[in-house]
Amino acid sequence: TILTSACPNLCCPSSLGLLRSVSRAVDLIMAHFGSSRDPEEKMRLGNSSCSPTIAGLVLEHLCPTIQNILEDGLRDHKLDLIIGQRRNHCWTLVEVSTRIGKFNYKIIE
């Protein structure tokens, strides 16, 4: 396939399984948000206190898949400008996603 020819490391069946898991999780989340066209309703659908379904989709499908990818080594290292390559860990993803920046500032407000 195009995906495996572009990334030879993806030929391994376990790697393809991981990618399929991500795809399934994203499809479920997209379907959840696709149930409405109203922007305010989409905001409600993304709020786990108003819509517990999104919490279940993320916690039961997306998070375990991301954890499996990081533990499998599919994305083994991250390039760092100062120290070069460093290993990816699950907590690195958590740390990065909780940093205050222009992308998550609205969430923290």
PDB file of C-alpha atoms in Angstrom:
ATOM      1  CA  THR A   1       0.000   0.000   0.000  1.00  0.00           C
ATOM      2  CA  ILE A   2       1.002   3.637  -0.260  1.00  0.00           C
ATOM      3  CA  LEU A   3       1.392   3.899   3.514  1.00  0.00           C
ATOM      4  CA  THR A   4       3.768   0.952   3.831  1.00  0.00           C
ATOM      5  CA  SER A   5       5.816   1.912   0.767  1.00  0.00           C
ATOM      6  CA  ALA A   6       6.302   5.424   2.137  1.00  0.00           C
ATOM      7  CA  CYS A   7       7.247   4.091   5.586  1.00  0.00           C
ATOM      8  CA  PRO A   8       9.016   0.722   5.347  1.00  0.00           C
ATOM      9  CA  ASN A   9       8.886   0.212   9.150  1.00  0.00           C
ATOM     10  CA  LEU A  10       5.109  -0.086   8.868  1.00  0.00           C
ATOM     11  CA  CYS A  11       5.286  -3.460   7.101  1.00  0.00           C
ATOM     12  CA  CYS A  12       5.214  -5.233  10.447  1.00  0.00           C
ATOM     13  CA  PRO A  13       1.695  -6.525  11.222  1.00  0.00           C
ATOM     14  CA  SER A  14       1.800  -5.089  14.747  1.00  0.00           C
ATOM     15  CA  SER A  15       2.583  -1.619  13.365  1.00  0.00           C
ATOM     16  CA  LEU A  16      -0.307  -1.854  10.935  1.00  0.00           C
ATOM     17  CA  GLY A  17      -2.548  -2.945  13.791  1.00  0.00           C
ATOM     18  CA  LEU A  18      -1.526   0.115  15.788  1.00  0.00           C
ATOM     19  CA  LEU A  19      -2.309   2.389  12.868  1.00  0.00           C
ATOM     20  CA  ARG A  20      -5.682   0.726  12.370  1.00  0.00           C
ATOM     21  CA  SER A  21      -6.436   1.282  16.067  1.00  0.00           C
ATOM     22  CA  VAL A  22      -5.662   4.983  15.733  1.00  0.00           C
ATOM     23  CA  SER A  23      -7.824   5.176  12.642  1.00  0.00           C
ATOM     24  CA  ARG A  24     -10.729   3.458  14.439  1.00  0.00           C
ATOM     25  CA  ALA A  25     -10.433   5.763  17.449  1.00  0.00           C
ATOM     26  CA  VAL A  26     -10.347   8.863  15.248  1.00  0.00           C
ATOM     27  CA  ASP A  27     -13.320   7.603  13.208  1.00  0.00           C
ATOM     28  CA  LEU A  28     -15.351   7.112  16.403  1.00  0.00           C
ATOM     29  CA  ILE A  29     -14.486  10.595  17.661  1.00  0.00           C
ATOM     30  CA  MET A  30     -15.216  12.170  14.267  1.00  0.00           C
ATOM     31  CA  ALA A  31     -18.584  10.384  14.150  1.00  0.00           C
ATOM     32  CA  HIS A  32     -19.361  11.720  17.631  1.00  0.00           C
ATOM     33  CA  PHE A  33     -18.712  15.308  16.535  1.00  0.00           C
ATOM     34  CA  GLY A  34     -20.313  14.716  13.137  1.00  0.00           C
ATOM     35  CA  SER A  35     -23.683  14.175  14.794  1.00  0.00           C
ATOM     36  CA  SER A  36     -24.189  17.961  14.825  1.00  0.00           C
ATOM     37  CA  ARG A  37     -23.400  20.887  12.535  1.00  0.00           C
ATOM     38  CA  ASP A  38     -24.040  23.559  15.164  1.00  0.00           C
ATOM     39  CA  PRO A  39     -20.744  24.962  16.583  1.00  0.00           C
ATOM     40  CA  GLU A  40     -22.240  25.414  20.061  1.00  0.00           C
ATOM     41  CA  GLU A  41     -23.505  21.841  20.049  1.00  0.00           C
ATOM     42  CA  LYS A  42     -20.040  20.654  18.954  1.00  0.00           C
ATOM     43  CA  MET A  43     -18.553  22.489  21.938  1.00  0.00           C
ATOM     44  CA  ARG A  44     -21.026  20.650  24.183  1.00  0.00           C
ATOM     45  CA  LEU A  45     -20.160  17.346  22.505  1.00  0.00           C
ATOM     46  CA  GLY A  46     -16.479  17.973  23.320  1.00  0.00           C
ATOM     47  CA  ASN A  47     -17.129  18.755  26.979  1.00  0.00           C
ATOM     48  CA  SER A  48     -16.960  15.555  29.008  1.00  0.00           C
ATOM     49  CA  SER A  49     -19.089  17.005  31.817  1.00  0.00           C
ATOM     50  CA  CYS A  50     -21.943  17.619  29.333  1.00  0.00           C
ATOM     51  CA  SER A  51     -21.286  14.649  27.074  1.00  0.00           C
ATOM     52  CA  PRO A  52     -19.690  11.700  28.897  1.00  0.00           C
ATOM     53  CA  THR A  53     -19.535   9.837  25.577  1.00  0.00           C
ATOM     54  CA  ILE A  54     -16.498  11.869  24.469  1.00  0.00           C
ATOM     55  CA  ALA A  55     -14.638  10.969  27.660  1.00  0.00           C
ATOM     56  CA  GLY A  56     -15.321   7.299  26.998  1.00  0.00           C
ATOM     57  CA  LEU A  57     -14.183   7.550  23.388  1.00  0.00           C
ATOM     58  CA  VAL A  58     -10.940   9.269  24.331  1.00  0.00           C
ATOM     59  CA  LEU A  59     -10.159   7.230  27.453  1.00  0.00           C
ATOM     60  CA  GLU A  60     -11.208   3.835  26.103  1.00  0.00           C
ATOM     61  CA  HIS A  61     -10.090   4.123  22.481  1.00  0.00           C
ATOM     62  CA  LEU A  62      -7.665   6.972  21.736  1.00  0.00           C
ATOM     63  CA  CYS A  63      -5.485   7.060  24.882  1.00  0.00           C
ATOM     64  CA  PRO A  64      -4.709   3.323  24.965  1.00  0.00           C
ATOM     65  CA  THR A  65      -3.845   3.430  21.269  1.00  0.00           C
ATOM     66  CA  ILE A  66      -1.459   6.355  21.710  1.00  0.00           C
ATOM     67  CA  GLN A  67       0.092   4.597  24.705  1.00  0.00           C
ATOM     68  CA  ASN A  68       0.570   1.421  22.648  1.00  0.00           C
ATOM     69  CA  ILE A  69       2.262   3.391  19.859  1.00  0.00           C
ATOM     70  CA  LEU A  70       4.678   5.034  22.282  1.00  0.00           C
ATOM     71  CA  GLU A  71       5.438   1.747  24.036  1.00  0.00           C
ATOM     72  CA  ASP A  72       5.796  -0.186  20.772  1.00  0.00           C
ATOM     73  CA  GLY A  73       8.489   2.144  19.504  1.00  0.00           C
ATOM     74  CA  LEU A  74       6.715   3.092  16.275  1.00  0.00           C
ATOM     75  CA  ARG A  75       7.628   6.648  17.185  1.00  0.00           C
ATOM     76  CA  ASP A  76      10.622   5.708  19.307  1.00  0.00           C
ATOM     77  CA  HIS A  77      12.552   8.979  19.549  1.00  0.00           C
ATOM     78  CA  LYS A  78      11.960  12.675  19.357  1.00  0.00           C
ATOM     79  CA  LEU A  79      14.516  15.093  17.972  1.00  0.00           C
ATOM     80  CA  ASP A  80      15.524  17.718  20.495  1.00  0.00           C
ATOM     81  CA  LEU A  81      17.441  20.807  19.376  1.00  0.00           C
ATOM     82  CA  ILE A  82      19.771  20.744  22.369  1.00  0.00           C
ATOM     83  CA  ILE A  83      20.393  17.080  23.192  1.00  0.00           C
ATOM     84  CA  GLY A  84      19.560  15.405  19.884  1.00  0.00           C
ATOM     85  CA  GLN A  85      17.393  12.310  20.022  1.00  0.00           C
ATOM     86  CA  ARG A  86      15.531  11.450  23.187  1.00  0.00           C
ATOM     87  CA  ARG A  87      13.131   8.612  23.909  1.00  0.00           C
ATOM     88  CA  ASN A  88       9.412   9.232  23.764  1.00  0.00           C
ATOM     89  CA  HIS A  89       7.446   8.298  26.861  1.00  0.00           C
ATOM     90  CA  CYS A  90       3.722   8.367  27.558  1.00  0.00           C
ATOM     91  CA  TRP A  91       4.217  11.102  30.135  1.00  0.00           C
ATOM     92  CA  THR A  92       6.015  13.283  27.583  1.00  0.00           C
ATOM     93  CA  LEU A  93       2.752  13.430  25.651  1.00  0.00           C
ATOM     94  CA  VAL A  94       0.875  14.408  28.813  1.00  0.00           C
ATOM     95  CA  GLU A  95       3.452  17.088  29.673  1.00  0.00           C
ATOM     96  CA  VAL A  96       3.383  18.597  26.201  1.00  0.00           C
ATOM     97  CA  SER A  97      -0.399  18.619  26.038  1.00  0.00           C
ATOM     98  CA  THR A  98      -0.700  20.431  29.381  1.00  0.00           C
ATOM     99  CA  ARG A  99       1.767  23.233  28.634  1.00  0.00           C
ATOM    100  CA  ILE A 100       0.188  26.646  28.398  1.00  0.00           C
ATOM    101  CA  GLY A 101       0.473  27.915  24.866  1.00  0.00           C
ATOM    102  CA  LYS A 102      -1.526  29.479  22.091  1.00  0.00           C
ATOM    103  CA  PHE A 103      -3.204  26.157  21.230  1.00  0.00           C
ATOM    104  CA  ASN A 104      -4.492  25.222  24.680  1.00  0.00           C
ATOM    105  CA  TYR A 105      -4.800  28.660  26.310  1.00  0.00           C
ATOM    106  CA  LYS A 106      -8.585  28.749  25.752  1.00  0.00           C
ATOM    107  CA  ILE A 107      -8.953  25.354  27.426  1.00  0.00           C
ATOM    108  CA  ILE A 108      -7.172  26.538  30.569  1.00  0.00           C
ATOM    109  CA  GLU A 109      -9.100  29.843  30.870  1.00  0.00           C
TER     110      GLU A 109
END
